Coordinates of C-alpha atoms in Angstrom, one line a residue:
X1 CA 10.6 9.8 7.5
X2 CA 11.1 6.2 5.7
X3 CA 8.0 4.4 4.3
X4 CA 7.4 1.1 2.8
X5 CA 4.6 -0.6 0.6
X6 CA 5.3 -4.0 0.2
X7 CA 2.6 -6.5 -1.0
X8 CA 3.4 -9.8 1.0
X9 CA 2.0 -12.7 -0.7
X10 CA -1.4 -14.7 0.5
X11 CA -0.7 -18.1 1.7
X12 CA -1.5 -19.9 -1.7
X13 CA -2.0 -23.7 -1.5
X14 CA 0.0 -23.9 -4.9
X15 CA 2.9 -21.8 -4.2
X16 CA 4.1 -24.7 -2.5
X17 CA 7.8 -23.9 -1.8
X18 CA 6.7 -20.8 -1.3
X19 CA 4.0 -20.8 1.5
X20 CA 3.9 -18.2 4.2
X21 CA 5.4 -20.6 7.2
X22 CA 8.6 -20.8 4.4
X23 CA 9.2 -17.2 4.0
X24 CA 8.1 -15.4 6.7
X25 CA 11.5 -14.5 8.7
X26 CA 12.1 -13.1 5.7
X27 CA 9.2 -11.0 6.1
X28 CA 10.0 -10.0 9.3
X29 CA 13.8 -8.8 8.6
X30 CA 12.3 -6.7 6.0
X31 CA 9.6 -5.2 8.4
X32 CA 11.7 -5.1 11.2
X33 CA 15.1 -3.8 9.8
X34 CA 14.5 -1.1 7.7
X35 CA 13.6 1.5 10.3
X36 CA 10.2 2.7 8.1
X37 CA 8.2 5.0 10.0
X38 CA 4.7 3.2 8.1
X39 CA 4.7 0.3 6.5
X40 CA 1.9 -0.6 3.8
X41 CA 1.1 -3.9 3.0
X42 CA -1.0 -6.0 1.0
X43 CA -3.1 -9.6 0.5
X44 CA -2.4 -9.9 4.3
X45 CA -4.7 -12.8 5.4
X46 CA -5.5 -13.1 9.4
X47 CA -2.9 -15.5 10.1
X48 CA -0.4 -13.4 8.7
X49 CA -2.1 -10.5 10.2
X50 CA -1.6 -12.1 14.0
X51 CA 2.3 -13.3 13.1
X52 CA 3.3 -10.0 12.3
X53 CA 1.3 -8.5 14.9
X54 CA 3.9 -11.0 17.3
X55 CA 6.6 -10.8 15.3
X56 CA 6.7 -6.6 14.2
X57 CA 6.5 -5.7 17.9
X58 CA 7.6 -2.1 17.2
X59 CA 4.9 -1.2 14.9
X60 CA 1.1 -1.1 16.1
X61 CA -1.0 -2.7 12.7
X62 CA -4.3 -1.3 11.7
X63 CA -6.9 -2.0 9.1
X64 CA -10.2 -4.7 8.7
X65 CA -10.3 -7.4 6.2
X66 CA -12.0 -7.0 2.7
X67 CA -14.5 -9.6 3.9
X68 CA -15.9 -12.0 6.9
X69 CA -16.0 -15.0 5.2
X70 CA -14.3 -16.1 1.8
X71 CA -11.2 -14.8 0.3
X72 CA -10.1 -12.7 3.6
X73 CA -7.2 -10.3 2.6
X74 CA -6.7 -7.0 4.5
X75 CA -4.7 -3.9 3.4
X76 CA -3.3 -2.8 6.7
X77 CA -1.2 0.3 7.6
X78 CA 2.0 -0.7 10.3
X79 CA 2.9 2.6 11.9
X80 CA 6.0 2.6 14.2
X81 CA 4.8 3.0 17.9
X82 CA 6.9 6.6 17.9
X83 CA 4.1 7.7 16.3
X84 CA 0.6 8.6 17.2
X85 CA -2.7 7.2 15.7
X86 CA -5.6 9.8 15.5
X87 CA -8.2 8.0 13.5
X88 CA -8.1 5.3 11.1
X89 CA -10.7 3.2 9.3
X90 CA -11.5 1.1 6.2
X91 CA -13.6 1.9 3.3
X92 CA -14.8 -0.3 0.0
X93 CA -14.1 0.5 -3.5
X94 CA -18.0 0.1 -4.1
X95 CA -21.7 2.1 -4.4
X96 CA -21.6 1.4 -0.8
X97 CA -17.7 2.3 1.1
X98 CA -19.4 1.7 4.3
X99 CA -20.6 -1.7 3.5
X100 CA -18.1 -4.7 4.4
X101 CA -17.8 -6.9 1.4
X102 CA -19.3 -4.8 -0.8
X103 CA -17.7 -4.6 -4.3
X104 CA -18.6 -3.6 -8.0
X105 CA -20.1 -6.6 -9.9
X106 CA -17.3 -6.4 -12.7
X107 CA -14.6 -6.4 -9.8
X108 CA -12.9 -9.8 -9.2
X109 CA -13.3 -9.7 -5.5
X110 CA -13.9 -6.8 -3.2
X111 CA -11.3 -4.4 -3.0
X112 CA -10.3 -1.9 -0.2
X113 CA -8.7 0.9 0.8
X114 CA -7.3 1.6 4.6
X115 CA -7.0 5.2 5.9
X116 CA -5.0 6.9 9.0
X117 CA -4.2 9.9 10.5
X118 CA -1.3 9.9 11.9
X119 CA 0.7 12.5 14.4
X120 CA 4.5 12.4 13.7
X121 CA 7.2 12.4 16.7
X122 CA 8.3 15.8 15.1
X123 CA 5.1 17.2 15.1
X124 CA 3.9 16.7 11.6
X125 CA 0.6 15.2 10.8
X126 CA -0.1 13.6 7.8
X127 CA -2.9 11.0 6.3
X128 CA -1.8 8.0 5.2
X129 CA -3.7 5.2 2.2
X130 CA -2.9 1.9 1.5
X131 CA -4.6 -0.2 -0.9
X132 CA -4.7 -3.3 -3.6
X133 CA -6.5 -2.6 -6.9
X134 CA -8.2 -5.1 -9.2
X135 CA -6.0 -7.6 -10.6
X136 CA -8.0 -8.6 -14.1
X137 CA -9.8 -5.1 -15.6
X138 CA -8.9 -1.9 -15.8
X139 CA -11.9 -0.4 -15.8
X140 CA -12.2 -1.7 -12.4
X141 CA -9.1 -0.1 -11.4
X142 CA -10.0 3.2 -12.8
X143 CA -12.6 2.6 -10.6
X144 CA -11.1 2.3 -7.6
X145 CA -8.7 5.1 -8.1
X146 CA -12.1 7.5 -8.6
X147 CA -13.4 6.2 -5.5
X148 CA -10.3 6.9 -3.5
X149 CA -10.6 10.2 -4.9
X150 CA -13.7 11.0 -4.0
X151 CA -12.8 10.2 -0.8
X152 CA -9.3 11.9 -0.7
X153 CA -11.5 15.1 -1.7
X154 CA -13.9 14.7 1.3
X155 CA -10.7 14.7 3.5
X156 CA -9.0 17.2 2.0
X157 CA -12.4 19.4 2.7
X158 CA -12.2 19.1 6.6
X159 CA -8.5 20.2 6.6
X160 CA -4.9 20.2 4.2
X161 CA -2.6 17.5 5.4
X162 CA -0.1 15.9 3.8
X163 CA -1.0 12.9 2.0
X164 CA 0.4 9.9 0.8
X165 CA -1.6 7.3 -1.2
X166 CA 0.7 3.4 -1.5
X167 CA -0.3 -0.4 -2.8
X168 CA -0.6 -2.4 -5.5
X169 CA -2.2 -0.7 -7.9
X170 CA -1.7 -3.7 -10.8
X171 CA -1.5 -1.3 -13.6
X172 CA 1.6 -0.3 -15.6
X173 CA 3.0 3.1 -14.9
X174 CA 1.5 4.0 -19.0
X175 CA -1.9 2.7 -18.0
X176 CA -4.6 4.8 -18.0
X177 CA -5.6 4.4 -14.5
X178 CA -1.7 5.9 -13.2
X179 CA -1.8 8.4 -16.5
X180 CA -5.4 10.0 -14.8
X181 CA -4.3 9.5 -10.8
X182 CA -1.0 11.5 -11.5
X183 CA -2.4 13.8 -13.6
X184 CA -4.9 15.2 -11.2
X185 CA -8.1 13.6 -12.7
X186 CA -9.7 11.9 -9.5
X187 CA -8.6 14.0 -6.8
X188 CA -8.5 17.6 -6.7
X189 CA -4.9 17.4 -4.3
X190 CA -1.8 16.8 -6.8
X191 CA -0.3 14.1 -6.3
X192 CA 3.4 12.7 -7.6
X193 CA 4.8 9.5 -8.1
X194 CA 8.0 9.0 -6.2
X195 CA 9.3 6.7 -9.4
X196 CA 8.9 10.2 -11.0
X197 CA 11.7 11.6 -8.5
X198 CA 13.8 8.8 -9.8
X199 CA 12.7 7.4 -13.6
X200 CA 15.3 4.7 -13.6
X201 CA 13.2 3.0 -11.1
X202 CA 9.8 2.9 -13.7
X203 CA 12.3 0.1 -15.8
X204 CA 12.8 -2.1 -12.9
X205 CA 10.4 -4.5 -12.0
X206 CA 8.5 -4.9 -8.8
X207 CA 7.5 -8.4 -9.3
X208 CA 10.1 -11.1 -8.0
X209 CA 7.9 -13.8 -9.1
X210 CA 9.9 -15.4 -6.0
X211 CA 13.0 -15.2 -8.8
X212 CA 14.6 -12.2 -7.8
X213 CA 13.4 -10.9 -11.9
X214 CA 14.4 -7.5 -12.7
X215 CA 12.9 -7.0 -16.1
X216 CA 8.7 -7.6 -15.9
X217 CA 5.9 -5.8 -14.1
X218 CA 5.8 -2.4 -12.5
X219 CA 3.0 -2.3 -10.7
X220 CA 3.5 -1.4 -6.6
X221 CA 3.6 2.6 -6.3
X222 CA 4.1 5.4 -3.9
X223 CA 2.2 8.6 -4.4
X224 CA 2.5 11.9 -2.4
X225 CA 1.6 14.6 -2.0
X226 CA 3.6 18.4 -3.1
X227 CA 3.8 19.3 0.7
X228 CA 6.6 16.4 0.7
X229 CA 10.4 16.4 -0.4
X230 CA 11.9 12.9 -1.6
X231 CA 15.1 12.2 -0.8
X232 CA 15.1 9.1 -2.3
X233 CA 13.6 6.1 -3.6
X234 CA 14.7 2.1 -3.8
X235 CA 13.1 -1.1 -4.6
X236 CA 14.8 -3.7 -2.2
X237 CA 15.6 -7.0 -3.5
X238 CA 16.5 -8.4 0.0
X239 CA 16.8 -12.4 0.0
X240 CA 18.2 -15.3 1.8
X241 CA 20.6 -17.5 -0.5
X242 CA 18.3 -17.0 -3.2
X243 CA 14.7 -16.9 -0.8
X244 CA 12.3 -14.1 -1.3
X245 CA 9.8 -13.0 1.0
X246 CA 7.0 -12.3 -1.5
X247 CA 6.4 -12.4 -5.0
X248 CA 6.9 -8.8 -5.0
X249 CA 9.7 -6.2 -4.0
X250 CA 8.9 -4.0 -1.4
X251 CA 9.4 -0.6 -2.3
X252 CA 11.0 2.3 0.2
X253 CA 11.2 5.5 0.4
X254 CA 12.4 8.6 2.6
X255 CA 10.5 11.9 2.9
X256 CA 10.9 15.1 3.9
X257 CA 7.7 17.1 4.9
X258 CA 8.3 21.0 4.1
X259 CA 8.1 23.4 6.8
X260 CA 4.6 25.4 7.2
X261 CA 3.1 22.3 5.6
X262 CA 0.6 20.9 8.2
X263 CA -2.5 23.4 7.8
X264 CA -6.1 22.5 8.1
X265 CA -9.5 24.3 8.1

């Protein structure tokens, strides 16, 4: 199976050049292209959200926005329509996961995570997370890595799926908030960066800045869990005569799931 997380870029007033309606065929080659089984993305506002929904006609799109009325960005899951949807829902990184808009008060905005379960064509089930972590402290990140967690481990309870946790996590692979997550500190189901499957890839950056930069940032990730086998692992720096689609690189993957790995309780 191929997956993607790929933060796209909000329509910003001052990006200028670089609005949505200027890069969004881009967008859609990438989404539409690269064959992935589930796609993450990120900072998706709802007019995005319905021009994909048009323009990715393979792929059903799931997920809510972080809020209802200011600074609507959703984290939503696109899973290729060979695939089945079992459940899926959204939960905030907050006191309250339940609550829309809810947020920490030292937590720029309010941040989110979306959930799936998803039945494979083969067979295979596995649960997917997507999500976008506080830009400014990292004590709100750390945060909102606990969180997901906590509810990773309430999951995990119920039954043993394979997982796999993607976003921007806007911390650098040496920060303490990817040193804890990878080390098995807020969840008790290891899981394994795929950059660690392929190191070379921790000293390329995942920022374009719309430049197509290779040195900078490293901040998007892919986590999964030991049920699956990585075959490999590629940041794609697809542009148009110098156009990129998003500030970031998406980043892609292709997975394996071992045999005897879908159990549950």
């Amino acid at each position: 199976m191929k997956v993607m997380t790929f933060n796209l870029r909000t329509d910003f007033l001052l990006d200028i050049n670089n609005r949505w309606n200027k890069r969004k065929e881009i967008v859609y080659d990438i989404l539409n292209n690269n064959d992935c089984d589930i796609i993450g993305v990120q900072e998706l506002n709802n007019k995005m959200f319905k021009d994909i929904s048009k323009e990715a006609p393979g792929y059903n799109i799931i997920g809510s926005p972080r809020s209802l009325k200011y600074f609507i960005e959703r984290n939503d899951i696109l899973v290729s329509k060979k695939h089945k949807i079992l459940e899926y829902s959204t939960f905030w990184l907050s006191e309250d996961p339940e609550k829309i808009g809810s947020a920490i008060w030292y937590s720029v905005y309010p941040r989110i995570c979306t959930t799936a379960l998803i039945r494979l064509n083969d067979g295979n089930i596995v649960r997917v997370y997507n999500t976008h972590l506080d830009f400014l402290l990292s004590k709100a990140r750390e945060y909102g890595l606990k969180k997901i967690g906590e509810y990773m481990d309430k999951q995990h309870e119920k039954d043993n799926y394979p997982a796999i946790l993607m976003g921007d996590f806007n911390a650098s692979p040496t920060s303490k908030a990817i040193k804890n997550f990878s080390e098995g500190k807020y969840s008790s189901k290891k899981f394994i960066a795929l950059q660690d499957q392929k190191k070379v890839i921790y000293n390329m950056s995942t920022m374009s800045k719309f430049k197509g930069n290779k040195k900078g940032l490293h901040i998007d990730y892919i986590f999964v869990t030991e049920e699956f086998k990585v075959l490999d692992t590629e940041i794609l720096e697809y542009n148009k005569n110098g156009k990129y689609p998003s500030d970031h690189y998406p980043m892609i993957a292709k997975l394996d799931i071992n045999k005897n790995a879908n159990t549950s309780k």
